[in-house]
Short mmCIF file of C-alpha atoms in Angstrom, two decimals:
data_model
loop_
_atom_site.label_atom_id
_atom_site.label_comp_id
_atom_site.label_asym_id
_atom_site.label_seq_id
_atom_site.Cartn_x
_atom_site.Cartn_y
_atom_site.Cartn_z
CA MET A 161 -52.04 137.35 301.91
CA ASP A 162 -52.63 140.99 301.00
CA LEU A 163 -55.97 142.46 302.01
CA ILE A 164 -57.65 145.71 301.01
CA LEU A 165 -60.67 147.11 302.84
CA THR A 166 -62.29 149.75 300.67
CA ASN A 167 -65.42 151.90 300.34
CA ALA A 168 -65.14 152.63 304.05
CA ASN A 169 -65.19 155.56 306.45
CA ILE A 170 -61.77 155.11 308.05
CA ILE A 171 -61.22 157.01 311.30
CA THR A 172 -57.46 156.62 311.71
CA LEU A 173 -57.21 158.32 315.16
CA ASP A 174 -53.76 159.39 313.97
CA SER A 175 -53.54 163.18 314.40
CA ASN A 176 -51.24 163.34 311.35
CA LEU A 177 -53.61 161.49 309.03
CA GLN A 178 -56.99 162.45 307.66
CA ARG A 179 -59.88 160.06 307.36
CA GLY A 180 -59.55 157.57 304.52
CA GLU A 181 -61.65 155.34 302.30
CA THR A 182 -59.24 152.45 301.80
CA VAL A 183 -56.72 150.61 303.96
CA VAL A 184 -54.13 148.26 302.48
CA ILE A 185 -52.84 145.42 304.69
CA ARG A 186 -49.67 143.44 304.04
CA ASP A 187 -47.90 140.90 306.26
CA GLY A 188 -50.18 141.67 309.19
CA ASN A 189 -49.44 145.41 309.15
CA VAL A 190 -51.14 148.52 307.80
CA PHE A 191 -49.33 149.26 304.55
CA ALA A 192 -51.25 152.32 303.37
CA VAL A 193 -54.40 154.29 304.11
CA GLY A 194 -56.04 156.92 301.93
CA GLY A 195 -58.55 157.48 299.11
CA GLN A 196 -59.85 154.71 296.87
CA GLU A 197 -58.44 156.19 293.67
CA SER A 198 -55.01 157.03 295.10
CA LEU A 199 -54.43 153.47 296.37
CA LYS A 200 -55.74 151.54 293.34
CA GLY A 201 -52.22 150.83 292.15
CA LEU A 202 -51.39 148.87 295.32
CA ARG A 203 -53.72 146.02 294.45
CA ARG A 204 -51.80 142.89 293.42
CA GLN A 205 -52.98 139.69 291.72
CA GLU A 206 -53.30 137.75 295.01
CA THR A 207 -54.87 140.65 296.93
CA ARG A 208 -58.29 140.07 298.48
CA VAL A 209 -60.53 143.12 298.31
CA ILE A 210 -63.46 143.63 300.70
CA ASP A 211 -66.14 146.24 300.02
CA CYS A 212 -67.08 147.71 303.43
CA ARG A 213 -70.26 149.29 302.03
CA GLY A 214 -69.60 152.63 303.68
CA ASN A 215 -69.14 151.18 307.17
CA THR A 216 -66.72 152.76 309.64
CA ILE A 217 -63.27 151.32 310.36
CA LEU A 218 -61.46 152.06 313.63
CA PRO A 219 -58.31 150.75 315.28
CA GLY A 220 -59.13 147.55 317.15
CA PHE A 221 -60.42 148.12 320.67
CA ILE A 222 -58.10 147.54 323.63
CA ASP A 223 -59.64 146.57 326.98
CA ALA A 224 -56.97 147.61 329.48
CA HIS A 225 -58.49 146.00 332.60
CA PHE A 226 -59.68 142.46 332.03
CA HIS A 227 -59.81 139.10 333.85
CA LEU A 228 -59.66 136.39 331.20
CA LEU A 229 -59.82 133.30 333.42
CA ALA A 230 -62.68 134.70 335.47
CA PHE A 231 -64.53 135.61 332.26
CA ALA A 232 -64.04 132.12 330.80
CA GLU A 233 -65.22 130.59 334.07
CA SER A 234 -68.27 132.89 334.19
CA LEU A 235 -69.37 131.62 330.78
CA VAL A 236 -69.58 128.01 331.98
CA THR A 237 -70.95 128.59 335.49
CA LEU A 238 -74.36 129.53 336.88
CA ASN A 239 -75.43 133.00 335.77
CA LEU A 240 -77.07 134.84 338.68
CA GLU A 241 -77.47 138.24 337.02
CA PRO A 242 -80.90 139.95 336.95
CA ARG A 243 -81.06 139.55 333.17
CA ASN A 244 -81.11 135.78 333.80
CA ARG A 245 -84.33 136.18 335.81
CA VAL A 246 -82.66 136.21 339.21
CA HIS A 247 -84.53 138.71 341.37
CA SER A 248 -84.57 137.09 344.81
CA ILE A 249 -82.71 134.66 347.05
CA SER A 250 -85.52 132.22 346.28
CA ASP A 251 -84.60 132.48 342.58
CA ILE A 252 -80.98 131.70 343.45
CA GLN A 253 -82.08 128.69 345.49
CA GLY A 254 -84.21 127.43 342.62
CA LYS A 255 -81.32 127.56 340.15
CA LEU A 256 -79.01 125.85 342.66
CA ARG A 257 -81.54 123.06 343.25
CA GLU A 258 -81.93 122.57 339.51
CA ILE A 259 -78.22 122.23 338.84
CA SER A 260 -77.59 120.09 341.94
CA ARG A 261 -79.95 117.43 340.57
CA ARG A 262 -77.69 117.03 337.53
CA LEU A 263 -74.40 116.75 339.45
CA PRO A 264 -73.03 113.96 341.66
CA ALA A 265 -72.91 114.75 345.38
CA GLY A 266 -69.65 116.43 346.30
CA SER A 267 -69.33 118.28 342.95
CA TRP A 268 -68.64 121.99 343.25
CA ILE A 269 -71.38 124.37 342.12
CA ARG A 270 -70.20 127.81 341.06
CA GLY A 271 -72.37 130.83 340.41
CA ARG A 272 -71.61 134.44 339.56
CA GLY A 273 -73.24 137.81 339.08
CA TYR A 274 -75.71 138.30 341.95
CA HIS A 275 -75.96 141.71 343.59
CA GLU A 276 -77.88 142.34 346.80
CA PHE A 277 -79.27 145.59 345.35
CA SER A 278 -81.00 143.56 342.63
CA LEU A 279 -82.51 141.01 345.03
CA ALA A 280 -85.95 141.50 346.61
CA GLU A 281 -84.47 140.93 350.07
CA LYS A 282 -81.82 143.67 349.55
CA ARG A 283 -79.19 141.52 351.25
CA HIS A 284 -76.54 138.94 350.44
CA PRO A 285 -77.59 135.28 350.62
CA THR A 286 -76.11 133.35 353.58
CA ARG A 287 -74.70 129.87 354.01
CA TRP A 288 -78.07 128.83 355.45
CA ASP A 289 -79.92 130.10 352.38
CA LEU A 290 -77.61 128.03 350.18
CA ASP A 291 -77.89 125.00 352.46
CA GLU A 292 -81.63 124.98 351.78
CA ALA A 293 -80.87 124.44 348.09
CA THR A 294 -78.38 121.61 348.64
CA SER A 295 -76.30 120.41 351.55
CA THR A 296 -74.49 117.69 349.58
CA HIS A 297 -72.71 119.97 347.08
CA PRO A 298 -70.17 122.66 348.00
CA ILE A 299 -71.32 126.02 346.62
CA LYS A 300 -69.36 129.17 345.85
CA LEU A 301 -71.24 132.25 344.64
CA THR A 302 -69.30 135.26 343.41
CA HIS A 303 -70.75 138.74 343.84
CA ARG A 304 -71.12 140.85 340.70
CA SER A 305 -68.24 143.06 341.90
CA GLY A 306 -65.92 140.06 342.25
CA GLY A 307 -64.97 141.33 345.70
CA ALA A 308 -67.25 139.08 347.77
CA HIS A 309 -68.20 135.41 347.83
CA VAL A 310 -70.84 133.34 349.57
CA LEU A 311 -70.16 129.71 350.53
CA ASN A 312 -72.56 127.15 351.91
CA SER A 313 -71.76 125.06 354.98
CA CYS A 314 -70.30 122.22 352.94
CA ALA A 315 -67.94 124.59 351.11
CA LEU A 316 -66.92 126.42 354.31
CA ALA A 317 -65.89 123.08 355.84
CA LEU A 318 -63.85 122.12 352.78
CA VAL A 319 -61.91 125.42 352.75
CA GLY A 320 -61.37 125.29 356.51
CA ILE A 321 -63.44 128.27 357.67
CA SER A 322 -65.19 127.89 361.02
CA LYS A 323 -66.18 129.93 364.06
CA GLU A 324 -62.60 129.72 365.29
CA THR A 325 -61.01 130.91 362.02
CA GLU A 326 -59.40 134.34 362.27
CA ASP A 327 -59.86 136.90 359.52
CA PRO A 328 -56.97 136.83 357.04
CA PRO A 329 -54.79 139.99 357.02
CA GLU A 330 -56.44 141.50 353.94
CA GLY A 331 -59.91 139.90 354.08
CA LEU A 332 -63.04 139.75 356.21
CA ILE A 333 -65.24 136.85 357.32
CA ASP A 334 -68.79 138.05 357.99
CA ARG A 335 -70.20 136.59 361.22
CA ASP A 336 -73.51 136.27 363.01
CA LEU A 337 -73.59 139.05 365.61
CA GLU A 338 -75.02 136.78 368.32
CA THR A 339 -73.22 133.47 367.80
CA GLY A 340 -70.05 134.52 365.98
CA ASP A 341 -70.63 131.81 363.36
CA PRO A 342 -69.51 132.64 359.80
CA THR A 343 -72.53 133.60 357.69
CA GLY A 344 -70.81 132.29 354.56
CA LEU A 345 -70.19 135.83 353.24
CA LEU A 346 -66.50 136.53 352.64
CA PHE A 347 -64.96 139.85 351.57
CA SER A 348 -61.66 140.27 349.67
CA MET A 349 -60.84 136.58 350.05
CA GLY A 350 -60.65 135.55 346.38
CA ASP A 351 -56.94 134.75 346.57
CA HIS A 352 -57.48 132.67 349.72
CA LEU A 353 -60.31 130.69 348.13
CA ALA A 354 -58.39 130.11 344.89
CA LYS A 355 -55.79 128.15 346.86
CA LYS A 356 -58.47 125.96 348.47
CA ILE A 357 -61.05 125.33 345.74
CA PRO A 358 -60.18 123.13 342.74
CA PRO A 359 -60.17 124.91 339.36
CA LEU A 360 -62.48 124.01 336.50
CA ASP A 361 -61.50 120.82 334.70
CA HIS A 362 -59.70 120.99 331.34
CA ASP A 363 -62.79 120.53 329.15
CA GLN A 364 -64.82 123.15 331.04
CA MET A 365 -62.01 125.69 330.86
CA GLU A 366 -61.38 125.08 327.17
CA HIS A 367 -65.07 125.52 326.43
CA GLY A 368 -65.12 128.73 328.47
CA LEU A 369 -62.06 130.07 326.67
CA LYS A 370 -63.56 129.38 323.26
CA ARG A 371 -66.70 131.25 324.24
CA ALA A 372 -64.64 134.09 325.72
CA ASN A 373 -62.65 134.36 322.49
CA GLN A 374 -65.87 134.52 320.47
CA GLU A 375 -67.26 137.25 322.73
CA LEU A 376 -64.09 139.34 322.59
CA CYS A 377 -63.81 139.14 318.81
CA SER A 378 -67.52 139.89 318.34
CA PHE A 379 -67.04 143.14 320.29
CA GLY A 380 -64.05 144.25 318.19
CA ILE A 381 -61.54 143.73 321.01
CA THR A 382 -58.09 142.98 319.61
CA THR A 383 -56.00 143.33 322.79
CA ILE A 384 -56.70 142.78 326.48
CA HIS A 385 -54.62 143.67 329.53
CA ASP A 386 -55.12 140.75 331.90
CA VAL A 387 -54.77 142.21 335.40
CA SER A 388 -55.50 139.28 337.70
CA SER A 389 -53.70 139.68 341.01
CA ARG A 390 -52.79 135.97 340.81
CA ASN A 391 -50.86 136.26 337.53
CA ASN A 392 -47.39 134.71 337.82
CA ALA A 393 -44.86 132.71 335.77
CA GLU A 394 -46.98 129.56 335.94
CA ARG A 395 -50.00 131.36 334.53
CA TRP A 396 -47.81 133.00 331.87
CA GLU A 397 -46.93 129.53 330.60
CA VAL A 398 -50.61 128.53 330.59
CA PHE A 399 -51.50 131.65 328.57
CA GLN A 400 -48.61 130.91 326.22
CA LYS A 401 -50.00 127.41 325.63
CA TRP A 402 -53.49 128.79 324.92
CA LYS A 403 -52.10 131.32 322.47
CA LYS A 404 -50.11 128.62 320.64
CA GLN A 405 -53.29 126.53 320.40
CA GLY A 406 -55.15 129.49 318.93
CA LEU A 407 -57.80 129.46 321.67
CA ILE A 408 -57.53 133.23 322.18
CA LYS A 409 -57.14 135.45 319.11
CA PRO A 410 -56.87 138.90 320.76
CA ARG A 411 -53.41 139.87 321.94
CA ILE A 412 -52.71 139.69 325.67
CA LYS A 413 -50.70 142.01 327.88
CA MET A 414 -50.25 140.16 331.18
CA VAL A 415 -49.93 142.24 334.34
CA PHE A 416 -48.31 140.21 337.12
CA GLY A 417 -49.60 140.21 340.67
CA TRP A 418 -47.39 141.45 343.51
CA GLU A 419 -46.86 137.89 344.73
CA GLY A 420 -45.51 137.05 341.27
CA PHE A 421 -43.06 139.99 341.22
CA ASN A 422 -40.00 137.81 341.84
CA ASP A 423 -41.12 135.62 338.93
CA TYR A 424 -41.38 138.78 336.84
CA LEU A 425 -37.81 139.76 337.67
CA LYS A 426 -36.33 136.36 336.84
CA TYR A 427 -38.52 134.96 334.10
CA PRO A 428 -37.06 134.68 330.57
CA PHE A 429 -39.90 136.20 328.58
CA SER A 430 -38.56 135.19 325.16
CA SER A 431 -41.30 133.37 323.24
CA PRO A 432 -41.71 131.55 319.93
CA LEU A 433 -44.92 133.56 319.55
CA ASP A 434 -45.15 136.85 317.69
CA GLU A 435 -43.82 139.31 320.28
CA HIS A 436 -47.13 141.16 320.36
CA GLN A 437 -49.31 138.08 320.90
CA LEU A 438 -48.41 137.75 324.58
CA ARG A 439 -46.32 140.33 326.41
CA PRO A 440 -45.62 141.13 330.06
CA GLY A 441 -47.20 144.27 331.46
CA GLY A 442 -46.77 145.91 334.86
CA VAL A 443 -47.08 144.63 338.43
CA LYS A 444 -50.39 144.93 340.28
CA ILE A 445 -50.94 145.90 343.90
CA ILE A 446 -54.44 145.94 345.38
CA VAL A 447 -54.91 148.92 347.71
CA HIS A 448 -58.12 148.71 349.76
CA GLU A 449 -59.85 149.44 353.06
CA THR A 450 -62.06 146.35 353.32
CA THR A 451 -61.03 145.70 356.91
CA GLY A 452 -61.41 149.36 357.92
CA ARG A 453 -57.74 150.18 357.57
CA LEU A 454 -55.46 150.80 354.60
CA SER A 455 -54.04 147.57 353.24
CA PRO A 456 -51.19 147.36 352.58
CA SER A 457 -50.10 150.10 354.97
CA GLN A 458 -48.74 153.30 353.46
CA GLU A 459 -45.22 152.32 354.47
CA GLU A 460 -45.53 148.88 352.89
CA LEU A 461 -47.20 150.30 349.77
CA ASN A 462 -44.35 152.80 349.37
CA LYS A 463 -41.83 149.96 349.57
CA ARG A 464 -43.63 147.84 347.00
CA VAL A 465 -44.07 150.67 344.50
CA LEU A 466 -40.41 151.64 344.96
CA CYS A 467 -39.33 148.06 344.19
CA ILE A 468 -41.38 148.04 340.98
CA HIS A 469 -40.26 151.54 340.03
CA ARG A 470 -36.54 150.92 340.65
CA ALA A 471 -36.69 147.77 338.54
CA GLY A 472 -37.94 149.91 335.65
CA PHE A 473 -41.43 148.44 335.57
CA GLN A 474 -44.93 149.87 335.74
CA ALA A 475 -46.90 149.86 338.99
CA VAL A 476 -50.56 148.96 338.44
CA LEU A 477 -52.41 150.14 341.53
CA HIS A 478 -55.97 149.01 342.21
CA ALA A 479 -57.50 151.96 344.09
CA VAL A 480 -61.23 152.69 344.18
CA GLU A 481 -61.96 155.08 347.06
CA GLU A 482 -60.51 158.55 347.65
CA ASN A 483 -58.27 157.37 350.52
CA THR A 484 -56.79 154.51 348.51
CA ILE A 485 -56.19 156.73 345.48
CA GLU A 486 -54.47 159.22 347.77
CA ALA A 487 -52.29 156.41 349.14
CA ALA A 488 -51.39 155.31 345.61
CA CYS A 489 -50.38 158.88 344.73
CA LYS A 490 -48.22 159.12 347.85
CA ALA A 491 -46.44 155.89 346.95
CA VAL A 492 -45.73 157.01 343.38
CA GLU A 493 -44.62 160.43 344.59
CA SER A 494 -42.24 158.85 347.12
CA ALA A 495 -40.70 156.60 344.45
CA LEU A 496 -40.26 159.50 342.02
CA LYS A 497 -38.53 161.63 344.64
CA LEU A 498 -35.99 158.90 345.28
CA PHE A 499 -35.56 157.83 341.66
CA PRO A 500 -36.94 160.37 339.15
CA ARG A 501 -38.29 158.87 335.92
CA SER A 502 -40.10 160.97 333.35
CA ASP A 503 -42.13 158.33 331.50
CA HIS A 504 -43.02 155.78 334.18
CA ARG A 505 -46.72 155.49 333.22
CA HIS A 506 -47.66 154.03 336.61
CA ARG A 507 -51.37 153.30 336.62
CA VAL A 508 -54.29 153.73 339.00
CA GLU A 509 -57.03 151.23 338.20
CA HIS A 510 -60.66 152.30 338.82
CA CYS A 511 -60.15 155.74 340.44
CA ALA A 512 -63.86 155.79 341.25
CA VAL A 513 -64.08 158.60 343.82
CA CYS A 514 -61.71 161.36 342.80
CA PRO A 515 -62.21 165.03 343.85
CA ARG A 516 -60.68 167.75 341.67
CA PRO A 517 -57.57 168.36 343.85
CA LEU A 518 -56.75 164.65 343.66
CA ALA A 519 -57.27 164.67 339.88
CA LYS A 520 -54.78 167.52 339.60
CA ARG A 521 -52.31 165.59 341.74
CA ILE A 522 -52.66 162.54 339.51
CA ALA A 523 -51.96 164.72 336.48
CA ALA A 524 -48.92 166.33 338.11
CA LEU A 525 -47.46 162.91 338.94
CA GLY A 526 -47.94 161.63 335.39
CA ILE A 527 -50.15 158.75 336.55
CA THR A 528 -52.39 157.04 333.99
CA VAL A 529 -55.96 156.28 335.08
CA VAL A 530 -57.59 153.09 333.81
CA ALA A 531 -61.31 153.69 334.33
CA GLN A 532 -64.44 151.62 333.69
CA PRO A 533 -67.01 153.83 331.90
CA PRO A 534 -69.49 150.95 331.50
CA PHE A 535 -69.93 150.93 335.29
CA ILE A 536 -71.88 154.18 334.79
CA TYR A 537 -74.25 152.38 332.43
CA TYR A 538 -74.66 149.10 334.30
CA ASN A 539 -74.36 150.35 337.90
CA GLY A 540 -75.17 154.06 337.66
CA SER A 541 -78.78 153.88 338.82
CA ARG A 542 -77.66 151.93 341.88
CA TYR A 543 -74.93 154.50 342.54
CA LEU A 544 -77.52 157.28 342.46
CA ARG A 545 -79.45 155.54 345.23
CA THR A 546 -76.68 154.12 347.42
CA VAL A 547 -73.54 156.28 347.11
CA LEU A 548 -73.43 159.10 349.65
CA ASP A 549 -73.45 162.63 348.24
CA PRO A 550 -69.85 163.55 349.22
CA ASP A 551 -68.63 160.64 347.08
CA LEU A 552 -71.35 160.76 344.42
CA LYS A 553 -70.36 164.23 343.24
CA HIS A 554 -66.85 162.94 342.43
CA LEU A 555 -67.85 159.56 340.97
CA TYR A 556 -65.89 158.42 337.91
CA PRO A 557 -65.01 162.02 336.97
CA ILE A 558 -63.70 161.17 333.52
CA GLY A 559 -64.30 164.64 332.08
CA THR A 560 -62.45 166.31 334.95
CA LEU A 561 -59.50 163.94 334.64
CA VAL A 562 -59.27 164.42 330.87
CA ASN A 563 -59.54 168.20 331.15
CA ASP A 564 -56.79 168.22 333.79
CA GLY A 565 -54.44 166.44 331.39
CA VAL A 566 -54.62 162.92 332.77
CA HIS A 567 -54.24 160.05 330.30
CA VAL A 568 -57.55 158.22 330.87
CA VAL A 569 -58.02 154.72 329.50
CA GLY A 570 -61.25 152.75 328.99
CA SER A 571 -61.88 149.20 330.14
CA SER A 572 -64.62 146.86 331.40
CA ASP A 573 -63.16 144.95 334.37
CA CYS A 574 -64.90 141.98 332.71
CA PRO A 575 -66.52 139.77 333.95
CA ILE A 576 -67.79 142.42 336.41
CA VAL A 577 -69.73 143.84 333.44
CA PRO A 578 -69.92 142.64 329.82
CA PRO A 579 -66.90 143.65 327.72
CA ASN A 580 -68.70 145.56 324.95
CA PRO A 581 -66.59 148.71 324.35
CA MET A 582 -69.50 150.48 322.65
CA ILE A 583 -71.36 150.54 325.98
CA GLY A 584 -68.33 152.13 327.66
CA ILE A 585 -67.96 154.64 324.85
CA TYR A 586 -71.67 155.48 325.04
CA ALA A 587 -71.50 155.91 328.82
CA ALA A 588 -68.44 158.18 328.63
CA ILE A 589 -70.21 160.38 326.06
CA SER A 590 -73.71 160.40 327.62
CA ARG A 591 -73.20 159.45 331.33
CA LYS A 592 -76.51 157.56 330.98
CA THR A 593 -77.48 154.41 332.88
CA ASP A 594 -79.41 151.39 331.66
CA LEU A 595 -82.49 152.96 333.28
CA ASP A 596 -81.96 156.15 331.25
CA GLU A 597 -80.84 158.17 334.28
CA VAL A 598 -77.83 160.49 334.13
CA VAL A 599 -74.85 160.42 336.48
CA LEU A 600 -72.90 163.71 336.68
CA PRO A 601 -73.64 165.04 333.17
CA GLU A 602 -70.85 167.61 333.57
CA GLU A 603 -68.38 164.70 333.26
CA LYS A 604 -69.34 163.89 329.65
CA ILE A 605 -66.56 163.75 327.07
CA LEU A 606 -66.61 164.13 323.28
CA PRO A 607 -67.01 161.03 321.08
CA GLU A 608 -63.48 161.10 319.65
CA LYS A 609 -61.97 161.32 323.14
CA ALA A 610 -64.09 158.35 324.18
CA LEU A 611 -62.84 156.36 321.18
CA ARG A 612 -59.24 157.21 322.05
CA MET A 613 -59.76 155.81 325.57
CA TYR A 614 -60.19 152.37 323.99
CA THR A 615 -57.52 152.76 321.31
CA GLY A 616 -54.59 155.20 321.48
CA GLU A 617 -54.74 155.86 325.22
CA ALA A 618 -55.08 152.15 325.97
CA ALA A 619 -52.12 151.37 323.70
CA ARG A 620 -50.06 154.02 325.50
CA ALA A 621 -50.97 152.52 328.88
CA GLY A 622 -49.23 149.33 327.75
CA PHE A 623 -46.25 151.13 326.14
CA ASP A 624 -47.59 149.89 322.79
CA GLU A 625 -48.43 153.14 321.03
CA MET A 626 -45.78 152.55 318.34
CA ALA A 627 -47.57 149.35 317.31
CA LYS A 628 -51.26 149.87 318.11
CA GLY A 629 -53.94 152.43 318.79
CA SER A 630 -54.26 154.13 315.39
CA ILE A 631 -54.55 153.14 311.75
CA THR A 632 -51.09 154.21 310.68
CA PRO A 633 -48.80 152.67 308.04
CA GLY A 634 -46.34 150.36 309.78
CA LYS A 635 -48.61 149.59 312.74
CA LEU A 636 -50.32 146.26 313.35
CA ALA A 637 -53.43 145.62 311.29
CA ASP A 638 -55.73 145.23 314.30
CA LEU A 639 -59.00 146.75 313.11
CA VAL A 640 -62.72 146.82 313.80
CA VAL A 641 -65.44 147.55 311.24
CA LEU A 642 -68.54 149.17 312.76
CA SER A 643 -72.06 149.52 311.39
CA ALA A 644 -72.04 153.30 311.98
CA ASP A 645 -69.75 156.21 312.87
CA PRO A 646 -69.92 157.00 316.62
CA THR A 647 -68.62 160.52 315.99
CA ALA A 648 -71.47 161.36 313.58
CA VAL A 649 -74.45 160.53 315.80
CA PRO A 650 -76.49 163.70 316.54
CA ALA A 651 -76.71 164.74 320.19
CA ASP A 652 -80.46 164.18 320.29
CA GLU A 653 -79.96 160.61 319.05
CA ILE A 654 -77.08 159.77 321.38
CA ASP A 655 -78.68 156.48 322.46
CA GLU A 656 -77.96 155.14 318.96
CA ILE A 657 -74.28 154.83 319.87
CA LYS A 658 -74.87 151.85 322.14
CA GLU A 659 -76.72 150.10 319.30
CA ILE A 660 -73.75 150.29 316.90
CA GLU A 661 -72.70 146.77 315.94
CA VAL A 662 -69.39 145.20 314.99
CA GLU A 663 -69.40 143.97 311.40
CA MET A 664 -65.86 142.55 311.33
CA THR A 665 -62.79 142.23 313.54
CA LEU A 666 -59.22 141.77 312.32
CA VAL A 667 -56.14 140.83 314.34
CA ASN A 668 -52.81 140.95 312.54
CA GLY A 669 -54.67 141.38 309.26
CA GLU A 670 -56.62 138.13 309.82
CA ILE A 671 -60.41 138.24 309.97
CA VAL A 672 -61.16 136.67 313.36
CA TRP A 673 -64.87 137.55 313.46
CA GLU A 674 -67.42 138.51 310.84
CA LYS A 675 -71.10 139.21 311.43
CA GLY A 676 -73.25 136.47 309.96
CA ALA A 677 -70.30 134.24 309.08
#
């Protein structure tokens, strides 16, 4: 069916097109964009016309760093965030006791979203704290960052972690300093736990996915890049099934984990789906220093990036701290020296602590940075109090990166923080936190650049700029209608940007969410 959206403020984000008032959609693509009078003749008998009442239309938002399964799970598990009135370990215990009364003994209890900074005790809960809530149910709590978990004694026994258990190569088991007993706190052991703990049952996961889909569409997100390190051929087939069932409307670019790289090389990615509904992305490697040393080693990292690079794929390198970003740059540089490639678009995910010389090196190597501007809003006040000054002055330097010519992309890392792109856009423009503090105001960027981080730059990061990222005739009709124009908000009213609401979301020309509908 043809569709015309008219009486709108259309920000095309196409440098060759001016703003328009009307967009014509045919067969899931943008057919024309321009003035109301000039496009009147394109209306046909079966065309549906929607009056946008002066609202603003943008290309659909792309969240380029997302964890769909974790998000779906978070929506059907215990919410331990401060906004859910969790301010102490006692509050956590109370919620665990409450849910344990409704579940048979032996049932897993999962919780997510606590942060020790937000708890009165200013520490992680321990196995013994959780045991006080219930000793007959295994418990797994996931830290807000996703990088740490706390298990009670029952859960530790089920996953085989005891005093005698050695730390895994890329993880860390926290232990009591006097006895050596595990405290229940585990760092960088998500992959290990996923192999030991049963997943959600079918009904729970389906319910979580439906809620996740609703959330994504309500925020105007029309594409996600799923970057789970456990993505492989098996998960690809699961995602394909969900897409066929219509459980997830936004398009998915799946980044494979390093352990799934051989699957990536061999898998026949042909699909009965529209080619843009589910597509393979790059290959992810997590680079970290959790154990006090670089993991993987620089030599091993160089080998892995070279394998990905030689195969013609995109390396997606999780690197947060300065040392890990430096290691990622070295690996890309080594691969390019051996096998030059002008448009590799290898990515560094997060890039949290990045001094100016490192930003210039990233630019020189042609690396794309996928940042998380909403971390400034949700975590910024904590950063101001806990991050040491040498790192704080280089924290999420989006303005510096953009000014140095780096392609910077916006994302949420959901479920670490909620996936609302307007919060990320607001944070990139204002550098304000949820407590109205400011983190490195010199790193602010202009509104249009912030919008491009979630549209054109995000499309480019997935090699999709010919199909997405701007409202251009011939491109996919993935659109979002907003209640106001983010580029027209006066500087002294900048806080209004985060209050802008999504009125309608379209994927492939289909209305997948409408406010009040």
